[in-house]
Coordinates of C-alpha atoms in Angstrom, one line a residue:
Chain A
M1422 CA 159.1 119.6 82.8
D1423 CA 158.8 116.2 81.3
L1424 CA 156.8 115.9 78.0
K1425 CA 155.1 112.8 79.5
V1426 CA 153.3 115.1 82.0
L1427 CA 152.1 117.3 79.2
A1428 CA 150.9 114.3 77.2
T1429 CA 149.1 112.9 80.2
G1430 CA 147.3 116.2 80.8
L1431 CA 146.4 116.6 77.2
A1432 CA 145.1 113.0 76.9
I1433 CA 142.6 113.3 79.7
G1434 CA 141.8 116.9 79.1
L1435 CA 141.0 116.7 75.4
G1436 CA 139.3 113.4 75.8
A1437 CA 137.0 114.8 78.5
I1438 CA 135.6 117.6 76.2
G1439 CA 133.4 115.3 74.1
P1440 CA 131.9 113.3 77.0
G1441 CA 131.4 116.5 78.9
V1442 CA 129.2 117.9 76.2
G1443 CA 127.6 114.5 75.8
V1444 CA 126.7 114.1 79.5
G1445 CA 125.3 117.7 79.4
L1446 CA 123.1 116.8 76.4
V1447 CA 121.8 113.7 78.1
A1448 CA 121.0 115.6 81.3
L1449 CA 119.3 118.4 79.2
G1450 CA 117.1 115.8 77.5
A1451 CA 116.3 114.1 80.7
L1452 CA 115.4 117.3 82.5
Q1453 CA 113.2 118.4 79.7
G1454 CA 111.5 115.1 79.8
I1455 CA 111.0 115.3 83.5
A1456 CA 109.7 118.9 83.2
R1457 CA 107.1 117.8 80.5
N1458 CA 105.8 114.8 82.5
P1459 CA 107.1 114.6 86.0
E1460 CA 105.1 111.4 86.8
V1461 CA 107.8 109.3 85.0
A1462 CA 110.7 111.2 86.7
G1463 CA 112.0 108.0 88.4
E1464 CA 112.2 106.0 85.1
I1465 CA 113.8 108.9 83.2
R1466 CA 116.4 109.4 86.0
T1467 CA 117.4 105.7 85.9
N1468 CA 117.7 105.8 82.1
M1469 CA 119.6 109.1 82.3
L1470 CA 122.2 107.5 84.6
L1471 CA 122.6 104.6 82.2
A1472 CA 123.0 107.0 79.2
I1473 CA 125.5 109.1 81.1
A1474 CA 127.5 105.9 81.9
F1475 CA 127.7 105.2 78.2
A1476 CA 128.7 108.8 77.3
E1477 CA 131.2 108.6 80.1
A1478 CA 132.8 105.5 78.6
I1479 CA 134.5 107.7 76.0
A1480 CA 136.1 109.7 78.8
I1481 CA 137.2 106.5 80.4
Y1482 CA 139.1 105.5 77.3
S1483 CA 141.1 108.7 77.5
L1484 CA 141.6 108.1 81.2
V1485 CA 143.1 104.7 80.3
V1486 CA 145.4 106.3 77.8
A1487 CA 146.4 109.0 80.3
L1488 CA 147.1 106.3 82.9
L1489 CA 149.1 104.3 80.4
I1490 CA 151.2 107.3 79.5
A1491 CA 151.7 108.4 83.1
F1492 CA 152.5 105.0 84.7
V1493 CA 153.4 102.5 82.1
L1494 CA 155.3 104.2 79.2
Chain B
M852 CA 120.5 138.6 100.5
R853 CA 119.8 140.5 103.6
Q854 CA 120.5 137.5 105.9
F855 CA 124.0 137.2 104.5
L856 CA 124.8 140.7 105.7
K857 CA 124.1 140.0 109.4
P858 CA 127.2 140.7 111.5
R859 CA 127.1 137.2 112.9
T860 CA 127.2 135.6 109.5
I861 CA 130.1 137.9 108.4
V862 CA 132.1 137.1 111.5
I863 CA 131.6 133.3 111.0
V864 CA 132.6 133.5 107.3
L865 CA 135.7 135.6 108.1
A866 CA 136.7 133.2 110.9
V867 CA 136.3 130.2 108.6
L868 CA 138.4 131.9 105.9
L869 CA 141.0 132.8 108.5
I870 CA 141.2 129.2 109.8
M871 CA 141.5 127.9 106.3
G872 CA 144.3 130.4 105.4
G873 CA 146.0 129.8 108.7
S874 CA 145.9 126.0 108.4
A875 CA 147.4 126.3 104.9
V876 CA 150.4 128.0 106.4
L877 CA 150.7 126.2 109.7
L878 CA 149.4 122.7 109.2
R879 CA 151.6 121.5 106.4
V880 CA 150.3 118.1 105.2
P881 CA 152.6 116.2 102.8
M882 CA 151.5 115.5 99.3
P883 CA 150.4 111.8 98.8
A884 CA 152.5 109.5 96.8
I885 CA 150.2 108.4 94.0
V886 CA 150.8 104.8 93.3
L887 CA 148.6 102.9 90.8
P888 CA 149.5 99.3 91.6
P889 CA 148.4 97.8 95.0
E890 CA 151.4 97.2 97.3
P891 CA 152.0 94.2 99.4
V892 CA 151.9 95.0 103.1
A893 CA 152.3 91.5 104.4
C894 CA 153.3 88.1 103.2
I895 CA 151.7 84.8 104.1
G896 CA 154.4 82.1 104.1
G897 CA 157.2 84.5 103.0
H898 CA 158.7 87.8 104.0
L899 CA 158.6 91.4 102.9
A900 CA 161.7 92.7 101.3
E901 CA 162.6 96.1 99.7
G902 CA 162.5 95.8 95.9
P903 CA 162.9 98.4 93.2
H904 CA 159.3 99.6 93.6
G905 CA 158.9 99.7 97.3
L906 CA 158.2 96.6 99.3
E907 CA 157.9 93.2 97.6
C908 CA 156.9 89.8 98.7
E909 CA 159.5 87.1 98.5
G910 CA 157.9 83.7 98.3
G911 CA 154.5 83.0 99.8
F912 CA 151.2 84.7 99.1
P913 CA 151.3 88.6 99.0
L914 CA 148.7 90.4 101.0
T915 CA 148.2 93.8 99.4
N916 CA 146.7 96.8 101.0
S917 CA 143.8 96.8 98.6
M918 CA 143.1 93.2 99.6
L919 CA 142.9 94.4 103.2
G920 CA 140.5 97.1 102.1
T921 CA 138.4 94.5 100.3
L922 CA 138.3 92.4 103.5
L923 CA 137.3 95.5 105.4
A924 CA 134.4 96.0 103.0
D925 CA 133.5 92.3 103.2
I926 CA 133.5 92.3 106.9
S927 CA 131.5 95.4 107.3
L928 CA 128.9 94.3 104.7
L929 CA 128.6 90.8 106.3
A930 CA 128.4 92.3 109.8
L931 CA 125.6 94.6 108.6
V932 CA 123.7 91.6 107.1
F933 CA 124.5 89.4 110.1
F934 CA 123.3 91.9 112.8
G935 CA 120.4 92.9 110.6
L936 CA 119.1 89.4 110.0
R937 CA 120.3 87.6 113.1
N938 CA 116.9 86.9 114.3
M939 CA 114.4 87.9 111.7
Q940 CA 111.0 89.0 112.9
L941 CA 107.9 89.1 110.9
V942 CA 107.5 92.7 112.0
P943 CA 110.9 94.2 111.3
T944 CA 112.7 96.8 113.5
G945 CA 115.8 98.8 113.3
L946 CA 118.7 97.3 111.3
Q947 CA 116.5 94.5 109.9
N948 CA 114.2 97.1 108.5
L949 CA 117.1 98.8 106.7
V950 CA 118.6 95.6 105.3
E951 CA 115.2 94.4 104.1
A952 CA 114.3 97.8 102.6
V953 CA 117.5 97.9 100.6
I954 CA 117.1 94.4 99.3
E955 CA 113.5 94.9 98.5
A956 CA 114.3 98.2 96.7
G957 CA 117.0 96.4 94.7
Y958 CA 114.7 93.6 93.8
G959 CA 112.1 96.1 92.6
V960 CA 114.7 97.7 90.3
A961 CA 115.8 94.3 89.1
E962 CA 112.2 93.4 88.3
D963 CA 111.8 96.8 86.4
V964 CA 114.9 96.2 84.3
A965 CA 115.0 92.5 83.7
G966 CA 111.3 91.6 84.0
K967 CA 109.5 89.4 86.5
E968 CA 110.8 86.2 84.9
N969 CA 114.5 86.9 84.8
A970 CA 114.8 89.0 88.0
P971 CA 115.3 86.1 90.4
K972 CA 118.3 84.9 88.3
F973 CA 120.0 88.2 87.8
F974 CA 119.2 89.8 91.1
P975 CA 121.9 88.2 93.4
L976 CA 124.8 89.2 91.1
A977 CA 123.6 92.8 90.6
M978 CA 122.7 93.3 94.2
T979 CA 126.0 91.9 95.5
I980 CA 127.9 94.1 93.1
F981 CA 125.9 97.1 94.3
L982 CA 126.3 96.5 98.0
F983 CA 130.0 95.5 97.8
V984 CA 131.0 98.4 95.6
L985 CA 129.0 100.8 97.7
I986 CA 130.5 99.8 101.0
A987 CA 134.0 99.6 99.4
N988 CA 133.6 103.1 97.9
W989 CA 132.4 104.6 101.2
W990 CA 135.3 103.2 103.1
E991 CA 137.3 105.8 101.1
L992 CA 135.5 108.5 103.2
V993 CA 136.7 107.1 106.6
P994 CA 139.4 109.5 107.8
G995 CA 142.7 107.9 108.2
M996 CA 141.8 105.0 105.9
E997 CA 144.9 105.4 103.8
A998 CA 147.0 107.5 106.2
F999 CA 148.6 104.7 108.4
G1000 CA 151.2 102.3 107.1
W1001 CA 154.8 101.3 106.8
L1002 CA 157.4 104.0 106.2
V1003 CA 159.3 103.2 103.1
E1004 CA 162.5 104.8 101.8
V1005 CA 162.4 106.0 98.2
Q1006 CA 164.9 107.7 95.9
E1007 CA 162.9 110.8 95.0
K1008 CA 159.7 112.7 95.6
G1009 CA 159.6 111.7 99.3
W1010 CA 159.1 113.6 102.6
E1011 CA 161.0 113.9 105.8
K1012 CA 159.9 111.9 108.9
A1013 CA 159.5 113.1 112.4
P1014 CA 159.1 111.1 115.6
L1015 CA 155.5 111.0 116.9
L1016 CA 155.2 108.5 119.7
G1017 CA 158.1 106.5 121.1
D1018 CA 161.0 105.5 119.0
N1019 CA 159.3 103.4 116.3
I1020 CA 156.3 105.6 115.4
Y1021 CA 156.9 108.5 113.0
M1022 CA 154.9 110.9 111.0
L1023 CA 155.7 112.5 107.7
V1024 CA 156.3 116.2 107.6
R1025 CA 156.3 118.5 104.6
E1026 CA 160.0 118.7 104.1
P1027 CA 161.5 117.1 101.0
G1028 CA 163.1 113.8 102.1
H1029 CA 163.3 110.1 101.3
Y1030 CA 160.2 108.6 103.0
V1031 CA 156.6 107.8 101.8
V1032 CA 153.8 105.9 103.6
L1033 CA 152.8 102.6 102.3
P1034 CA 149.3 102.4 103.7
W1035 CA 148.0 99.2 105.3
F1036 CA 144.5 99.8 104.0
R1037 CA 143.5 101.1 100.6
T1038 CA 140.1 101.7 99.2
A1039 CA 139.4 98.4 97.4
T1040 CA 138.0 99.9 94.2
T1041 CA 141.1 102.0 93.6
D1042 CA 143.0 98.8 92.8
L1043 CA 142.4 98.0 89.1
N1044 CA 142.3 94.3 89.9
L1045 CA 139.0 94.6 91.8
P1046 CA 136.9 96.4 89.1
L1047 CA 138.5 94.1 86.5
A1048 CA 137.5 91.1 88.5
L1049 CA 133.9 92.4 88.8
A1050 CA 133.8 93.2 85.1
L1051 CA 135.1 89.8 84.1
I1052 CA 132.6 88.0 86.4
T1053 CA 129.8 90.1 85.0
M1054 CA 130.7 89.7 81.3
V1055 CA 131.3 85.9 81.7
Y1056 CA 127.9 85.6 83.4
V1057 CA 126.3 87.7 80.6
Q1058 CA 127.7 85.2 78.0
Y1059 CA 126.6 82.3 80.2
A1060 CA 123.1 83.7 80.6
G1061 CA 122.9 84.3 76.8
F1062 CA 123.8 80.7 76.0
R1063 CA 121.5 79.4 78.7
A1064 CA 118.6 81.3 77.3
L1065 CA 119.1 81.0 73.5
G1066 CA 121.4 78.0 73.2
L1067 CA 123.8 78.1 70.2
G1068 CA 121.6 80.7 68.6
Y1069 CA 123.3 83.2 70.9
L1070 CA 126.4 82.9 68.8
K1071 CA 124.5 84.4 65.8
K1072 CA 124.8 87.8 67.5
F1073 CA 128.6 87.6 66.9
I1074 CA 129.1 85.4 63.9
N1075 CA 126.6 85.9 61.2
F1076 CA 127.2 85.1 57.5
S1077 CA 123.7 85.9 56.2
S1078 CA 124.8 89.2 54.7
P1079 CA 128.0 91.3 54.8
M1080 CA 126.2 93.9 56.8
D1081 CA 125.2 91.4 59.5
F1082 CA 128.8 90.0 59.5
F1083 CA 130.2 93.5 60.1
V1084 CA 127.6 94.1 62.9
G1085 CA 128.6 90.8 64.5
V1086 CA 132.3 91.8 64.5
L1087 CA 131.3 95.1 66.1
E1088 CA 129.3 93.3 68.7
S1089 CA 132.3 91.1 69.6
I1090 CA 134.5 94.1 70.0
S1091 CA 131.9 95.9 72.1
E1092 CA 131.8 92.9 74.5
V1093 CA 135.5 93.5 75.2
A1094 CA 135.1 97.2 75.3
K1095 CA 132.4 96.7 77.9
I1096 CA 134.9 95.0 80.2
V1097 CA 137.3 97.9 79.7
S1098 CA 134.7 100.6 80.4
F1099 CA 133.2 98.7 83.3
T1100 CA 136.7 98.5 84.9
F1101 CA 137.9 101.9 84.3
R1102 CA 134.7 103.7 85.0
L1103 CA 134.6 102.4 88.5
F1104 CA 138.3 102.6 89.0
G1105 CA 138.7 106.0 87.5
N1106 CA 135.9 107.7 89.5
I1107 CA 137.0 106.3 92.8
F1108 CA 140.7 106.6 92.2
A1109 CA 140.2 110.3 91.2
G1110 CA 138.0 110.8 94.2
T1111 CA 140.7 109.4 96.6
V1112 CA 143.4 111.5 95.0
L1113 CA 141.1 114.5 95.3
L1114 CA 140.4 113.9 99.0
F1115 CA 144.2 113.7 99.6
V1116 CA 145.2 116.7 97.5
M1117 CA 142.7 119.0 99.0
P1118 CA 144.3 118.8 102.5
F1119 CA 147.6 119.3 100.9
L1120 CA 146.4 122.7 99.5
I1121 CA 144.2 123.8 102.4
P1122 CA 144.0 121.3 105.3
L1123 CA 140.9 122.6 107.1
F1124 CA 137.3 123.0 105.8
A1125 CA 138.2 123.0 102.1
P1126 CA 138.0 119.2 101.8
L1127 CA 134.5 119.1 103.3
P1128 CA 132.4 119.7 100.2
F1129 CA 134.4 117.0 98.4
F1130 CA 133.5 114.5 101.0
G1131 CA 129.8 115.2 100.2
L1132 CA 130.6 114.8 96.5
E1133 CA 132.4 111.5 97.1
V1134 CA 129.4 110.1 99.0
F1135 CA 127.4 110.8 95.9
V1136 CA 129.9 109.5 93.4
G1137 CA 130.5 106.3 95.5
F1138 CA 126.8 105.6 95.4
I1139 CA 126.3 106.5 91.7
Q1140 CA 129.2 104.3 90.6
A1141 CA 127.9 101.3 92.6
F1142 CA 124.4 101.9 91.2
I1143 CA 125.6 102.3 87.6
F1144 CA 127.8 99.2 87.8
A1145 CA 124.9 97.1 89.0
M1146 CA 122.4 98.7 86.6
L1147 CA 124.6 98.2 83.6
A1148 CA 125.2 94.6 84.6
L1149 CA 121.4 94.1 84.8
S1150 CA 120.7 95.7 81.5
F1151 CA 123.5 93.8 79.7
L1152 CA 122.1 90.6 81.2
S1153 CA 118.6 91.3 80.1
T1154 CA 119.6 92.2 76.6
A1155 CA 121.7 89.1 76.3
V1156 CA 118.7 86.8 77.0
I1157 CA 116.5 88.4 74.4
A1158 CA 116.5 86.7 71.0
H1159 CA 118.5 88.7 68.4
D1160 CA 116.3 88.5 65.3
H1161 CA 116.4 90.5 62.1
E1162 CA 114.5 93.4 63.3
G1163 CA 117.1 96.0 62.5
H1164 CA 118.7 97.9 65.3
Chain C
M964 CA 149.8 95.6 82.7
A965 CA 152.2 95.5 85.5
G966 CA 152.5 99.3 85.4
L967 CA 148.7 99.5 85.9
G968 CA 149.0 97.1 88.7
I969 CA 147.1 94.3 87.1
N970 CA 148.4 91.1 88.5
L971 CA 147.0 87.6 87.9
I972 CA 147.3 86.5 91.5
Y973 CA 145.6 89.6 92.9
L974 CA 142.9 89.3 90.2
I975 CA 142.2 85.7 91.1
A976 CA 142.1 86.6 94.8
H977 CA 139.6 89.3 94.1
I978 CA 137.5 87.0 91.9
I979 CA 137.4 84.3 94.6
N980 CA 136.6 86.9 97.2
F981 CA 133.7 88.3 95.2
L982 CA 132.3 84.9 94.4
L983 CA 132.5 83.9 98.0
L984 CA 130.7 87.1 99.0
L985 CA 128.1 86.5 96.3
W986 CA 127.4 83.0 97.7
L987 CA 127.3 84.1 101.3
L988 CA 124.9 87.0 100.6
K989 CA 122.7 84.8 98.3
R990 CA 122.6 82.1 101.0
F991 CA 122.2 84.2 104.1
A992 CA 120.7 87.5 103.0
Y993 CA 118.7 87.5 99.7
R994 CA 117.1 84.1 100.2
P995 CA 115.8 84.7 103.7
V996 CA 114.8 88.3 103.1
L997 CA 113.0 87.5 99.9
R998 CA 111.3 84.6 101.6
M999 CA 110.4 86.8 104.5
L1000 CA 109.0 89.5 102.2
E1001 CA 106.9 86.8 100.4
E1002 CA 105.8 85.4 103.7
R1003 CA 104.8 88.9 104.9
R1004 CA 102.9 89.6 101.7
R1005 CA 101.1 86.3 102.1
R1006 CA 100.3 87.0 105.7
I1007 CA 98.9 90.5 105.0
E1008 CA 96.9 89.1 102.1
E1009 CA 95.6 86.3 104.4
G1010 CA 94.8 88.9 107.1
L1011 CA 92.9 91.0 104.7
K1012 CA 91.0 88.0 103.4
A1013 CA 90.1 86.9 106.9
A1014 CA 89.0 90.4 107.8
D1015 CA 86.8 90.5 104.8
L1016 CA 85.4 87.1 105.7
A1017 CA 84.7 88.1 109.2
R1018 CA 83.0 91.3 108.1
E1019 CA 80.8 89.3 105.7
E1020 CA 80.0 86.8 108.4
A1021 CA 79.1 89.6 110.8
A1022 CA 76.9 91.2 108.2
R1023 CA 75.2 87.9 107.5
Q1024 CA 74.6 87.3 111.2
R1025 CA 73.2 90.7 111.7
A1026 CA 70.8 90.3 108.8
E1027 CA 69.7 87.0 110.3
L1028 CA 69.1 88.5 113.7
E1029 CA 67.2 91.4 112.2
K1030 CA 65.1 88.9 110.3
Q1031 CA 64.4 87.0 113.5
L1032 CA 63.5 90.2 115.4
E1033 CA 61.2 91.2 112.6
E1034 CA 59.5 87.8 112.8
E1035 CA 59.1 88.1 116.6
R1036 CA 57.7 91.6 116.2
R1037 CA 55.3 90.4 113.6
K1038 CA 54.2 87.5 115.7
A1039 CA 53.6 89.7 118.8
Q1040 CA 51.7 92.1 116.7
E1041 CA 49.6 89.3 115.4
R1042 CA 49.0 88.0 118.9
I1043 CA 48.0 91.5 120.1
A1044 CA 45.7 91.8 117.1
A1045 CA 44.1 88.5 117.8
A1046 CA 43.6 89.3 121.5
T1047 CA 42.1 92.6 120.6
R1048 CA 39.8 90.9 118.2
Q1049 CA 38.7 88.4 120.8
V1050 CA 38.0 91.0 123.4
E1051 CA 36.1 93.0 120.8
E1052 CA 34.1 89.9 119.9
L1053 CA 33.5 89.2 123.6
R1054 CA 32.3 92.7 124.2
E1055 CA 30.1 92.6 121.2
K1056 CA 28.6 89.3 122.3
I1057 CA 28.0 90.5 125.9
L1058 CA 26.5 93.7 124.6
A1059 CA 24.3 91.9 122.2
E1060 CA 23.2 89.5 124.9
A1061 CA 22.5 92.4 127.3
R1062 CA 20.6 94.2 124.6
E1063 CA 18.6 91.1 123.8
E1064 CA 17.8 90.5 127.5
A1065 CA 16.8 94.1 127.9
E1066 CA 14.6 93.9 124.9
R1067 CA 13.1 90.7 126.1
I1068 CA 12.4 92.1 129.5
I1069 CA 10.8 95.2 127.9
A1070 CA 8.8 93.1 125.6
E1071 CA 7.6 90.9 128.4
A1072 CA 6.7 93.9 130.5
R1073 CA 4.9 95.4 127.6
E1074 CA 3.0 92.2 127.0
Q1075 CA 2.1 92.0 130.7
A1076 CA 1.0 95.6 130.7
Q1077 CA -1.1 94.9 127.5
Q1078 CA -2.6 91.9 129.1
E1079 CA -3.3 93.7 132.3
R1080 CA -4.9 96.5 130.3
E1081 CA -7.0 94.1 128.3
R1082 CA -8.0 92.3 131.4
I1083 CA -8.9 95.6 133.2
L1084 CA -10.7 96.8 130.1
Q1085 CA -12.6 93.5 129.9
E1086 CA -13.4 93.8 133.6
A1087 CA -14.4 97.4 133.2
R1088 CA -16.6 96.6 130.2
R1089 CA -18.3 93.8 132.1
Q1090 CA -18.9 96.0 135.1
I1091 CA -20.1 98.8 132.9
A1092 CA -22.4 96.5 131.1
D1093 CA -23.6 95.1 134.4
L1094 CA -24.1 98.6 135.7
S1095 CA -25.8 99.8 132.6
L1096 CA -28.1 96.7 132.6
L1097 CA -28.8 97.3 136.2
L1098 CA -29.5 100.9 135.3
A1099 CA -31.6 99.9 132.4
Q1100 CA -33.6 97.4 134.6
K1101 CA -34.2 100.0 137.0
V1102 CA -35.2 102.3 134.3
V1103 CA -37.2 99.8 132.4
G1104 CA -38.7 98.3 135.5
E1105 CA -38.6 94.9 134.4
S1106 CA -35.9 92.6 135.0
L1107 CA -34.6 90.5 132.6
D1108 CA -33.9 87.0 133.6
E1109 CA -30.6 86.0 134.4
K1110 CA -30.1 84.1 131.1
K1111 CA -31.2 86.8 128.9
Q1112 CA -29.1 89.3 130.7
H1113 CA -26.0 87.4 130.1
Q1114 CA -26.9 87.0 126.5
L1115 CA -27.3 90.7 126.2
I1116 CA -24.0 91.4 127.9
E1117 CA -22.2 89.0 125.6
K1118 CA -23.9 90.6 122.6
F1119 CA -22.9 93.9 123.7
L1120 CA -19.4 93.0 124.4
A1121 CA -19.1 91.4 121.0
G1122 CA -20.1 94.8 119.7
E1123 CA -23.3 93.6 118.2
L1124 CA -25.4 96.1 120.0

């Protein structure tokens, strides 16, 4: 097996750990907020999606690296 | 729990499992050839020729499969709008109702995020991004979208071809060989050029809106010599503008590309029933990615037009 | 870049495509729909306002009608009251007249009776006096002359005897 394949898997796999935890924390906070006052659920949901998008950006950088390793190098 | 133990339920579950297992053995679907760049499938004013990486366009304007996918999304979106708004009634019915409800809901979100004053300026861009990306993403779900195309000979990692209809129409079978399908249509957002184009347009418009609202004062956000701390923050802001383009591009591309690959790899493993839940997931992902792209564009636009004073952030 | 598939020609093609789509949607979808929504909002507002106005107008008219009706009722009542009063007055008058007439007749009758009585009494006295004189003459045997007799009678009648 090529080392490139290993590098690709590690790049996306390791890089997804942090954002995974981050997205979970964002959802945790949002759900607690919704449980405390459900009347602003819509607003919280929109902001949660935005915050998840920012947390996800970190995973996207590792995706970029993985894609670069797999297809460019 | 009791209802899952009914004989009928058990029989259905066993039948489904049997069909899944049987299909994995009998219906052998070839693994897709995962190619990152879009491939030209036609040439305007030139001709297709075999190059080192599949087909290439020699002279003329190359028409790639992702461009055809883009056109498909364009046409379906415009058709929806055209038939919806062909003769607008004051009391809406059917498709007009749908189109109006979507646009009205989008305008409501734009007003919430950007405020009453800026909403009319930012709404068209955000709404177009949302609608276009949504339709483009959902084309991914149409069966056969990326299954028809030219057969191309490759050196390795190909499959064997078998005659299907007549002499010129073949299908790939799961025997190692030298052929891959070069699809005529490709989900538009799985081509990096499209998300990058959207991200560039959005970020250029963000800068334009900032200059328009704050004049040259907008530059203070990036170049600020009033204190070393502010200078450093300005440098970081400049970098983050570029990073926004990258994350915009790869968020959309990564999610939809991964979804497409998933939808192709699942039938390779188990052809029947197993891909079904993933179609549901992809409906959701396609919507969420379109929504997030438009929402981020809106929120970047509305933060760009707010004066950046020394209030500490 | 080429490995990722980023190609300047494709990029420009996508940018042009998107800008064209943006223009088309802005021109043929957002503007008419937002205008239509505004129009509908305005129409509904107008309709509500018109309905309010109509309701107010109706209420005003009803109040006016009720006022008129009240006025009519009051007038009729007044007229009835006036008529009743007139009738009452007329009755009173007729009654009073009748009573007066009756009283007058009774009084007249009483007067006549009194006079009659007086006259009869007078006559009776005279005759009694004549008779008593005649009796006395016969008793006394001497006749008084005519003149003296009358004097006597008068005296008697005047109650002097």
